mmCIF file of C-alpha atoms and ligand atoms in Angstrom:
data_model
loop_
_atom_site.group_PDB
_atom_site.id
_atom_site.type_symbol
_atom_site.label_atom_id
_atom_site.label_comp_id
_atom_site.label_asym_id
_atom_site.label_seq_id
_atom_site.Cartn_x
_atom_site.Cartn_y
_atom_site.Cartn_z
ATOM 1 C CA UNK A 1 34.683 -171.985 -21.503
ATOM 2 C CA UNK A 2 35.551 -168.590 -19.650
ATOM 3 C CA UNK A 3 37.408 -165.782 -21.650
ATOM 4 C CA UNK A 4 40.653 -164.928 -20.276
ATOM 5 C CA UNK A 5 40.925 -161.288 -19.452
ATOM 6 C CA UNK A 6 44.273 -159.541 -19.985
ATOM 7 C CA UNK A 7 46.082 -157.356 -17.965
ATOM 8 C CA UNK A 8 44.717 -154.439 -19.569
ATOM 9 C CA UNK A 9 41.182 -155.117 -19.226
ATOM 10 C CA UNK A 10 41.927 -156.029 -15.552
ATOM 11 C CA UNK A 11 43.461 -152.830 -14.524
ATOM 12 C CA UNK A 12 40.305 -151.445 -15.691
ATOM 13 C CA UNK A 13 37.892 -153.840 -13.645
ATOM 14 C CA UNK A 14 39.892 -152.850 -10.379
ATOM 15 C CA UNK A 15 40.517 -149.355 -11.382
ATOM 16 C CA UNK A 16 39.299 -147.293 -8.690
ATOM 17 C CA UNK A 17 39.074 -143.864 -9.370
ATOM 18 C CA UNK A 18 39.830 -141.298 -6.504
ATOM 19 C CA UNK A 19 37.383 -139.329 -5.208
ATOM 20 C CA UNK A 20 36.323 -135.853 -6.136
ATOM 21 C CA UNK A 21 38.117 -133.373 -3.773
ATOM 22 C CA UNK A 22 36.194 -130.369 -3.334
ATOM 23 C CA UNK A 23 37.916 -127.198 -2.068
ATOM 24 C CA UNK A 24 35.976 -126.008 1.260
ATOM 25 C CA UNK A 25 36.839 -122.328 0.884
ATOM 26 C CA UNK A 26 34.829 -122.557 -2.510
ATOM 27 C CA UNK A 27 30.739 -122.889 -3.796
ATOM 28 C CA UNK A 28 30.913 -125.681 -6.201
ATOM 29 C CA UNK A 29 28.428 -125.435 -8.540
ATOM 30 C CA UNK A 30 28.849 -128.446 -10.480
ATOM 31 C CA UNK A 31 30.775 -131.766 -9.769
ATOM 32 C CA UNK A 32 31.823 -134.629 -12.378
ATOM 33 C CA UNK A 33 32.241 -137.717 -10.591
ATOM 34 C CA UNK A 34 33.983 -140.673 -12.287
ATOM 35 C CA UNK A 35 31.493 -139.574 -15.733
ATOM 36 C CA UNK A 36 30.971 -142.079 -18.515
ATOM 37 C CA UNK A 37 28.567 -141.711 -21.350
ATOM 38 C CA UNK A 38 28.196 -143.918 -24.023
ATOM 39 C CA UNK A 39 25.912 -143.738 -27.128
ATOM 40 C CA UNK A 40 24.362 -147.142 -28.264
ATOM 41 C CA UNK A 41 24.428 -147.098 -32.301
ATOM 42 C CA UNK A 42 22.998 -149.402 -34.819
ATOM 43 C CA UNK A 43 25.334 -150.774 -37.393
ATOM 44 C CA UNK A 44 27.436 -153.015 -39.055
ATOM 45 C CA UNK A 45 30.888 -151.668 -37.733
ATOM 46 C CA UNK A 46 32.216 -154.713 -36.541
ATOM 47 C CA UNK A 47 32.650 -155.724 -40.702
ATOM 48 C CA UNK A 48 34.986 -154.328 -43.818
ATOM 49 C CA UNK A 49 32.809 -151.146 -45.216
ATOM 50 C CA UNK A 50 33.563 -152.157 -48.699
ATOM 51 C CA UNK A 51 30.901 -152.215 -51.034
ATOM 52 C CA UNK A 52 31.459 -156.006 -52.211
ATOM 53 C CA UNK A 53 31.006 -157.031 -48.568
ATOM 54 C CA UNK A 54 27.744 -154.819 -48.359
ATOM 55 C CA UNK A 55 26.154 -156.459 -51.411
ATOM 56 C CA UNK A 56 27.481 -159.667 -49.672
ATOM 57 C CA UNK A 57 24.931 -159.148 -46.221
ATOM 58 C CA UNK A 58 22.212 -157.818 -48.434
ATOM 59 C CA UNK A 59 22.648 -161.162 -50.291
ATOM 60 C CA UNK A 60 23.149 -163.462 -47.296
ATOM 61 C CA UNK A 61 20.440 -161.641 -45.609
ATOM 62 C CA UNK A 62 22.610 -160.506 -43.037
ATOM 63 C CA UNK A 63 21.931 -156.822 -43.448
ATOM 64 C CA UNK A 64 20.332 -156.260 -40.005
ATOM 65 C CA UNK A 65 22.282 -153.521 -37.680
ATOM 66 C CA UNK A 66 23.786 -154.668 -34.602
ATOM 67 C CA UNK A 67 24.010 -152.462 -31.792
ATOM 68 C CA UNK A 68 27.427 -151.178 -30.759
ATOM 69 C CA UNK A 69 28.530 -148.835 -28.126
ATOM 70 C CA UNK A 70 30.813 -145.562 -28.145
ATOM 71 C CA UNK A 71 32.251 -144.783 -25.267
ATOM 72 C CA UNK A 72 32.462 -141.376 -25.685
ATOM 73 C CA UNK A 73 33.326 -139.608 -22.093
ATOM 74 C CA UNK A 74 35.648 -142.679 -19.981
ATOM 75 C CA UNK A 75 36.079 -141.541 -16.489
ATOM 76 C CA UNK A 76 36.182 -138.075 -16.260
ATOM 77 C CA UNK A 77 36.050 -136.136 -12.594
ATOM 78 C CA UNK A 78 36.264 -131.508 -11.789
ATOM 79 C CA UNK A 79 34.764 -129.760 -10.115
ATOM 80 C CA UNK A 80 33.177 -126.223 -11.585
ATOM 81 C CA UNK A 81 33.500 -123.440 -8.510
ATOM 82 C CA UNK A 82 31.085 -120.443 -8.988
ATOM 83 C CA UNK A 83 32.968 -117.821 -10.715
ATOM 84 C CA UNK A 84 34.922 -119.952 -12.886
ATOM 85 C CA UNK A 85 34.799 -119.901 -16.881
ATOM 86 C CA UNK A 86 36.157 -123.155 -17.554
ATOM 87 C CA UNK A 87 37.142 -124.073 -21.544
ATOM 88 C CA UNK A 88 36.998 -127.233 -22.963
ATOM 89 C CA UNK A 89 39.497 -128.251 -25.578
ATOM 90 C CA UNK A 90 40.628 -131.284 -27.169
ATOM 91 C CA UNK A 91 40.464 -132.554 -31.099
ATOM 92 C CA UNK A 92 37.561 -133.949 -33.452
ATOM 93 C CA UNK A 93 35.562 -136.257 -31.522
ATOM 94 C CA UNK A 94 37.281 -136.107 -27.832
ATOM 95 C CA UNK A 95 33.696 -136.012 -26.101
ATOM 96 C CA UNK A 96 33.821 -131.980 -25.509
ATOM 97 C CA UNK A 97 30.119 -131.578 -26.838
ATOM 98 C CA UNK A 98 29.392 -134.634 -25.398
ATOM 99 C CA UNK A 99 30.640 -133.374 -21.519
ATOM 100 C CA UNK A 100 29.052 -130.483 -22.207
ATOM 101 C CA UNK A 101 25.240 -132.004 -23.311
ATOM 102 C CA UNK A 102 25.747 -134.473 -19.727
ATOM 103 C CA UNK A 103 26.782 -131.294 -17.777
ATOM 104 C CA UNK A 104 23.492 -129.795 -19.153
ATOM 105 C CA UNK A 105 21.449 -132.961 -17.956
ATOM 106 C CA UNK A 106 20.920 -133.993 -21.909
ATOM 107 C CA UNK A 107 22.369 -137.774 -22.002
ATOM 108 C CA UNK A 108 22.076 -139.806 -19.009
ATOM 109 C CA UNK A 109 25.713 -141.172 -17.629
ATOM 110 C CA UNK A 110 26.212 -145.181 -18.455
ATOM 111 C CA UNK A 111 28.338 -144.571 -14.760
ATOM 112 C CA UNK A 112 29.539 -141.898 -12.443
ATOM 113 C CA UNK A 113 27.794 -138.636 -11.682
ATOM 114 C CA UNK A 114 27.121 -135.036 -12.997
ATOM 115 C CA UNK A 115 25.747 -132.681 -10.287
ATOM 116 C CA UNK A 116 24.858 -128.874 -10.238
ATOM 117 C CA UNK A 117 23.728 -126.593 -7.834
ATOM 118 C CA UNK A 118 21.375 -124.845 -10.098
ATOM 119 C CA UNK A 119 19.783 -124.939 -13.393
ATOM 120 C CA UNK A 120 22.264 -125.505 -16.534
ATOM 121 C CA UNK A 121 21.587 -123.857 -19.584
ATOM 122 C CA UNK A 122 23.112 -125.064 -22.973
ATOM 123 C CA UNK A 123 23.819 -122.867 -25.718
ATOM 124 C CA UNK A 124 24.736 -124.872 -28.542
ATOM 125 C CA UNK A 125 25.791 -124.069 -32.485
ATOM 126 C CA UNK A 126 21.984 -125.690 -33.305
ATOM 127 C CA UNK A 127 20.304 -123.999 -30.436
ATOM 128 C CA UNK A 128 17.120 -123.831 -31.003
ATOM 129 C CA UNK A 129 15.665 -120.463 -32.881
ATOM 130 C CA UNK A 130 13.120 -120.364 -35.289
ATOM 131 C CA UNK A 131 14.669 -120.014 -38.583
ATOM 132 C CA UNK A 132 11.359 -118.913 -39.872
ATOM 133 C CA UNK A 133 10.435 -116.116 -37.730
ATOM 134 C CA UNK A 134 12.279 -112.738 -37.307
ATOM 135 C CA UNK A 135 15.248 -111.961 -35.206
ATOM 136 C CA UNK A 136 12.626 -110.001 -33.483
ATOM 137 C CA UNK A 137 10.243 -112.626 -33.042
ATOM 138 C CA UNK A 138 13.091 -115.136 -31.840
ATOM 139 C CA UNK A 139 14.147 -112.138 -29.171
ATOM 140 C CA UNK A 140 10.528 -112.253 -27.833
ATOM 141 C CA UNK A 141 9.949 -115.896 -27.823
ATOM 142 C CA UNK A 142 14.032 -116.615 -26.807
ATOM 143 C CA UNK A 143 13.760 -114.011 -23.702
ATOM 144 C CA UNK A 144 10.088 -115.389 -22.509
ATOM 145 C CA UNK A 145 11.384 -119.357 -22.883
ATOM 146 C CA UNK A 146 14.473 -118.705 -21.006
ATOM 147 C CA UNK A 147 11.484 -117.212 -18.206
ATOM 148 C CA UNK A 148 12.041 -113.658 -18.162
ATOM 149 C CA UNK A 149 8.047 -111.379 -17.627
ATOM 150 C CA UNK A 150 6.382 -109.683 -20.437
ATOM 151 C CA UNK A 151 8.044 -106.802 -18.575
ATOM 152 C CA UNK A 152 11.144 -107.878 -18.834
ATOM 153 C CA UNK A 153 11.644 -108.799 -22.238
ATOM 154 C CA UNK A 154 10.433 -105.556 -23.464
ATOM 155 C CA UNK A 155 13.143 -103.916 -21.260
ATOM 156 C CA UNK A 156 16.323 -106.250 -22.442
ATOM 157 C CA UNK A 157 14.803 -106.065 -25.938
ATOM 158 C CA UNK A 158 16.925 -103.072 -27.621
ATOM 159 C CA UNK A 159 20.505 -104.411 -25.652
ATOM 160 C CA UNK A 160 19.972 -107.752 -27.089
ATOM 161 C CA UNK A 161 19.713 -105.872 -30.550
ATOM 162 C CA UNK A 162 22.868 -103.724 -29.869
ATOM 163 C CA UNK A 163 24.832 -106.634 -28.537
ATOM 164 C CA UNK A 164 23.786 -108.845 -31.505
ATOM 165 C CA UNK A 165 24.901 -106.024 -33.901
ATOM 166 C CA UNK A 166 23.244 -107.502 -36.599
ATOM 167 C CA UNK A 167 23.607 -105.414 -40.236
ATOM 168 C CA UNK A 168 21.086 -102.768 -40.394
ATOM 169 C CA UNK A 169 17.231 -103.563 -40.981
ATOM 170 C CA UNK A 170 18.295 -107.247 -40.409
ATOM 171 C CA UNK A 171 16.314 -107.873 -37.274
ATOM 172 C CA UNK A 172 13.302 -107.750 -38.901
ATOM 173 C CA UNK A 173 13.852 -110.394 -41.643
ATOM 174 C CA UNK A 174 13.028 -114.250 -40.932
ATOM 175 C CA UNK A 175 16.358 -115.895 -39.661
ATOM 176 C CA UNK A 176 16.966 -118.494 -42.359
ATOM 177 C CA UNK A 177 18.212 -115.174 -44.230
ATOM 178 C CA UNK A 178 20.580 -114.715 -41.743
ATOM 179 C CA UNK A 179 24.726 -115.511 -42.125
ATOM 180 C CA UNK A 180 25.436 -118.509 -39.944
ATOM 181 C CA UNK A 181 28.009 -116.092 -37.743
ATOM 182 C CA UNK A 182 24.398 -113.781 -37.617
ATOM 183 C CA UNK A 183 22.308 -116.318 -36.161
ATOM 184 C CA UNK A 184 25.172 -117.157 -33.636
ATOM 185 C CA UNK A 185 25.285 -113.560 -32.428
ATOM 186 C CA UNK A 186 21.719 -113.469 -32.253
ATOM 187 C CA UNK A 187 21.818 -116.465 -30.274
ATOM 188 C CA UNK A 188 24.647 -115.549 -27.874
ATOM 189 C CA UNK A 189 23.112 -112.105 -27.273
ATOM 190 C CA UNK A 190 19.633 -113.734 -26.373
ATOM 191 C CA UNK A 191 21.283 -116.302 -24.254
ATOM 192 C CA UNK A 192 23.499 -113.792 -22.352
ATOM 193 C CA UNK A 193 20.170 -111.385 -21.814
ATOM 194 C CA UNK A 194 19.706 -113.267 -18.414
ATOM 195 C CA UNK A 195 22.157 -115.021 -15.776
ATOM 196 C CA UNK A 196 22.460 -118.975 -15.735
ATOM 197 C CA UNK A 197 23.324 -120.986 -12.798
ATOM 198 C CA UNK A 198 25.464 -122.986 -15.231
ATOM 199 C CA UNK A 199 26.069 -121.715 -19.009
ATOM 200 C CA UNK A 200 27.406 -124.084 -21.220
ATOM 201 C CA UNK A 201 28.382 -122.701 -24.838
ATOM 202 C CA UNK A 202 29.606 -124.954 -26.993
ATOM 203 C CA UNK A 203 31.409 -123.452 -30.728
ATOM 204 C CA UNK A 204 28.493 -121.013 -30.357
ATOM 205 C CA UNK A 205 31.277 -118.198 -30.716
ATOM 206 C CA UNK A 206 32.759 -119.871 -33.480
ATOM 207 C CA UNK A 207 31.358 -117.709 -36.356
ATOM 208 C CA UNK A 208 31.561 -114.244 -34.510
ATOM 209 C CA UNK A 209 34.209 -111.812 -36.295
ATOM 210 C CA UNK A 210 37.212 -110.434 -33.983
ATOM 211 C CA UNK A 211 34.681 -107.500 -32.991
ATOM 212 C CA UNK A 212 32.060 -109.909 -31.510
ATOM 213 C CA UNK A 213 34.506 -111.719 -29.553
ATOM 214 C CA UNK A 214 35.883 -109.130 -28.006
ATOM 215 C CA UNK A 215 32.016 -108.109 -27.275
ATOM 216 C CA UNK A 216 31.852 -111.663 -26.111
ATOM 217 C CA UNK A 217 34.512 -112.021 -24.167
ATOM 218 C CA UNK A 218 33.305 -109.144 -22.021
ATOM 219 C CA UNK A 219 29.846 -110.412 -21.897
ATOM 220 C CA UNK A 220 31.283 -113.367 -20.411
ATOM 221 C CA UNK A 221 33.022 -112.022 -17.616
ATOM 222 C CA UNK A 222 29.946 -109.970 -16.453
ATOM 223 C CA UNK A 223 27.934 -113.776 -16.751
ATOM 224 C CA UNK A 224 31.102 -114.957 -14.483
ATOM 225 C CA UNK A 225 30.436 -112.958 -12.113
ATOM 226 C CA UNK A 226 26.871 -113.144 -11.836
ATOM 227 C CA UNK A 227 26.391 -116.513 -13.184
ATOM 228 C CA UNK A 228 27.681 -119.948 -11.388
ATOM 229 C CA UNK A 229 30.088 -120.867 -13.950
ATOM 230 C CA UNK A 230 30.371 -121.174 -17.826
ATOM 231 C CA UNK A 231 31.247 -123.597 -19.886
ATOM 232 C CA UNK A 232 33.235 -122.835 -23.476
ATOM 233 C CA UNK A 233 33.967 -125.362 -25.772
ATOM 234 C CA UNK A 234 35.977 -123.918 -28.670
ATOM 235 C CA UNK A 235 38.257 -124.924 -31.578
ATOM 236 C CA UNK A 236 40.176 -121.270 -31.119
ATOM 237 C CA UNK A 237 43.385 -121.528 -28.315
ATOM 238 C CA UNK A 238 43.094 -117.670 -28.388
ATOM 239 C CA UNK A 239 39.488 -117.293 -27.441
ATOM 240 C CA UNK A 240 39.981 -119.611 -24.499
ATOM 241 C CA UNK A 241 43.141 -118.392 -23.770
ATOM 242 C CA UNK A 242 41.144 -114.584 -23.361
ATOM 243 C CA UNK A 243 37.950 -115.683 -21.814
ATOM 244 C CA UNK A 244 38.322 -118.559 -19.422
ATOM 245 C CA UNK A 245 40.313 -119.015 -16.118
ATOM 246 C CA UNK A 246 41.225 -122.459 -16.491
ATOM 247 C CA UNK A 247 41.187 -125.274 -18.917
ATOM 248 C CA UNK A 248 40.174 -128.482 -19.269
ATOM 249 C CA UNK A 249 41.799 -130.776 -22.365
ATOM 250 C CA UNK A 250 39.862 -134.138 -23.789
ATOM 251 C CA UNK A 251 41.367 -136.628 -25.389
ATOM 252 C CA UNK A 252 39.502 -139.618 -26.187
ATOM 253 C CA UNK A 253 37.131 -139.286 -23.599
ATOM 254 C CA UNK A 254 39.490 -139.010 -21.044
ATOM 255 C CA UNK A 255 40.217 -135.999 -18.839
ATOM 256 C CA UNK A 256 44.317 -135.526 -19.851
ATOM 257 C CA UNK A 257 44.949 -132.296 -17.945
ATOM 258 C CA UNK A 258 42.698 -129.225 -15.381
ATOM 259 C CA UNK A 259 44.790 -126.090 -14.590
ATOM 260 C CA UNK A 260 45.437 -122.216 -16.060
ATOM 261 C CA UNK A 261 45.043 -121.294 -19.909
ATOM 262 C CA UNK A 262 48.583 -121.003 -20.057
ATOM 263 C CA UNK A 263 49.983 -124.567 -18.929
ATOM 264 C CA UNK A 264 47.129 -126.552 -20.048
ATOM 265 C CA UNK A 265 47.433 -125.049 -24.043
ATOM 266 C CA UNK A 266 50.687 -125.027 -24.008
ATOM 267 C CA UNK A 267 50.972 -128.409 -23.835
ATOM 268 C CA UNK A 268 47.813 -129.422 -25.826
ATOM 269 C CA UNK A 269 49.925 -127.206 -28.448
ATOM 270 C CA UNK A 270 52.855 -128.937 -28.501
ATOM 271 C CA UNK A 271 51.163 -132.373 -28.359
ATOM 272 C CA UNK A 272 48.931 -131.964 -31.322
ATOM 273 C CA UNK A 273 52.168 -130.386 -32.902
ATOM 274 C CA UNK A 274 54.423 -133.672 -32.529
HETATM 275 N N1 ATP B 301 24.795 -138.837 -31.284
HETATM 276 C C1 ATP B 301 25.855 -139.637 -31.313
HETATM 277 N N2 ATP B 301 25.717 -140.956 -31.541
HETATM 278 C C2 ATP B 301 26.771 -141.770 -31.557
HETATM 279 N N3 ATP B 301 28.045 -141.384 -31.342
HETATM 280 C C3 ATP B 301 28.242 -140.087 -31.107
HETATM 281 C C4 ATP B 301 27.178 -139.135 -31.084
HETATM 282 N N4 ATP B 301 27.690 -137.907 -30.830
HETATM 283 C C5 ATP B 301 29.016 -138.071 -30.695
HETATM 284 N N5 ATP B 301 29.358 -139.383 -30.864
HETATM 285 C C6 ATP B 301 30.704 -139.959 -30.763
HETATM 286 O O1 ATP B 301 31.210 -139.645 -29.473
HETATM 287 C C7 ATP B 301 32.579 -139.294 -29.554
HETATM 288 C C8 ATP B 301 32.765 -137.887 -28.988
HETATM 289 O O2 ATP B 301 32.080 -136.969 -29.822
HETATM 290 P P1 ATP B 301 31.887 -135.428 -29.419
HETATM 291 O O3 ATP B 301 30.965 -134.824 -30.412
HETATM 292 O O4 ATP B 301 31.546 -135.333 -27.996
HETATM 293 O O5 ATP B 301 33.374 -134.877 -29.646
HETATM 294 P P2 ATP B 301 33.899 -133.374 -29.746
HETATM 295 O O6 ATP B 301 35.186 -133.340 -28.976
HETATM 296 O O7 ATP B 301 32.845 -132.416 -29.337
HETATM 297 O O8 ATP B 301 34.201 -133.267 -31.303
HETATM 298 P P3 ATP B 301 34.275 -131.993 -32.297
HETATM 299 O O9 ATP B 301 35.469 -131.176 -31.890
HETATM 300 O O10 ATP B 301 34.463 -132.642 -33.616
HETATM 301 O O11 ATP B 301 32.981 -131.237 -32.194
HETATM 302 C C9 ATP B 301 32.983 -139.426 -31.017
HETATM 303 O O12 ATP B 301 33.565 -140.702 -31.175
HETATM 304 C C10 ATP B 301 31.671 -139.349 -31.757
HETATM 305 O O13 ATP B 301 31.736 -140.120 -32.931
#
């Protein structure tokens, strides 16, 4: 017998999204079309998490996971226009790291389209330094990954060790001694050492003290305006209210507003104040 569907469900079959409108008089650089991403998990969800109905499975021998889905980004379309810093905000689990890893060409879209004229770079709060080696080491190796010359590195070297600002003698002592705010400084500063097409940071500013982010923030601007666009994902209204142009604000996966700092946190504000 066929299920019924409900009204709900059959908005959502004929939902047709409208398409992307990109503004001739500007370079997009990267274009979300109608994005979903889901993540396939293995568990038992679907049941009461109580320990009595655990021992129950086990005992039934009903204990094997079943795959469920999480719809994590549902539907979301912007376009990025070279020059523009865009922040992403939204609360705990809204899909903001998860736009940000399918901006950067890391999880594949279930539907709809990511596209960017150029290569994406993400810089995220686990990016990926060698806690074991030296700040130094990680400058050298960082700077000659990201596909700067021999030449090169040597001559970015001692501004990636200013910008980091790390406490004296520090840069020469394997990173897992490092602060967490440390190894995000060192991070930022290696990251920023070149221009991206398309920089996505996501939290990576997080740790940084009111000093770094005003170092940041200016850092940023100078990557605007040599880079495509960036990308910010941050928990702090102020630091996206200073460094980015214009806002986008997640809520369960779904885009719920695109416009300036100002309009776009001011109501994110007063909704997550209700
Ligand atoms: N690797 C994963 N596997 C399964 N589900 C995931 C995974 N990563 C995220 N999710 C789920 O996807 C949804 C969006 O998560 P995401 O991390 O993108 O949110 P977020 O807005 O960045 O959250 P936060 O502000 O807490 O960092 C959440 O429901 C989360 O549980």
């Amino acid at each position: 017998m066929g299920r019924g569907v409900d009204v709900a469900e059959k908005e959502q079959v004929n939902h047709v999204p409208p398409p992307v409108v990109i503004d001739p008089t500007r370079q997009p650089i990267v274009v979300v079309d109608d994005l979903h991403i889901k993540y396939k998990v293995y568990g038992t969800v679907k049941e009461k998490g109580t320990g009595a109905s655990a021992l129950g499975r086990l005992l039934r021998g009903r204990s094997r996971p079943q795959m469920t889905e999480i719809h994590a980004v549902r539907g979301v379309s912007f376009v990025a226009y070279k020059g523009d810093a865009i922040g992403v905000i939204g609360t705990n689990g809204s899909g903001k790291s998860t736009l940000l890893k399918a901006v950067a060409g890391l999880l594949p879209p279930a539907t709809g389209g990511v596209f960017t004229d150029g290569q994406p770079s993400l810089l995220g709060v686990g990016a990926a330094l060698m806690k074991d080696l030296t700040g130094e080491r990680n400058i050298i190796l960082g700077c000659l990954a990201m596909g700067l010359t021999p030449d090169e590195t040597k001559e970015k070297y001692q501004e990636i060790v200013q910008f980091a600002g790390l406490r004296k003698g520090f840069i020469k002592y394997p990173m897992n001694t490092y602060s967490s705010g440390m190894g995000a400084r060192l991070r930022f500063a290696i990251a920023s050492a070149r221009t991206h097409d398309v920089l996505l940071i996501d939290e990576a500013l997080a740790t940084g003290d009111a000093k770094f982010r005003r170092r940041s923030k200016r850092k940023i601007e100078e990557l605007r305006k040599n880079a495509g666009a960036v990308f910010l994902v941050a928990h702090q209204l102020d630091v996206v209210a200073e460094t980015c142009n214009r806002v986008l604000w997640l809520d369960d996966g779904q885009l719920v507003m695109d416009g300036t700092p100002e309009e776009v946190i001011a109501a994110y504000t007063e909704a997550i104040n209700k």
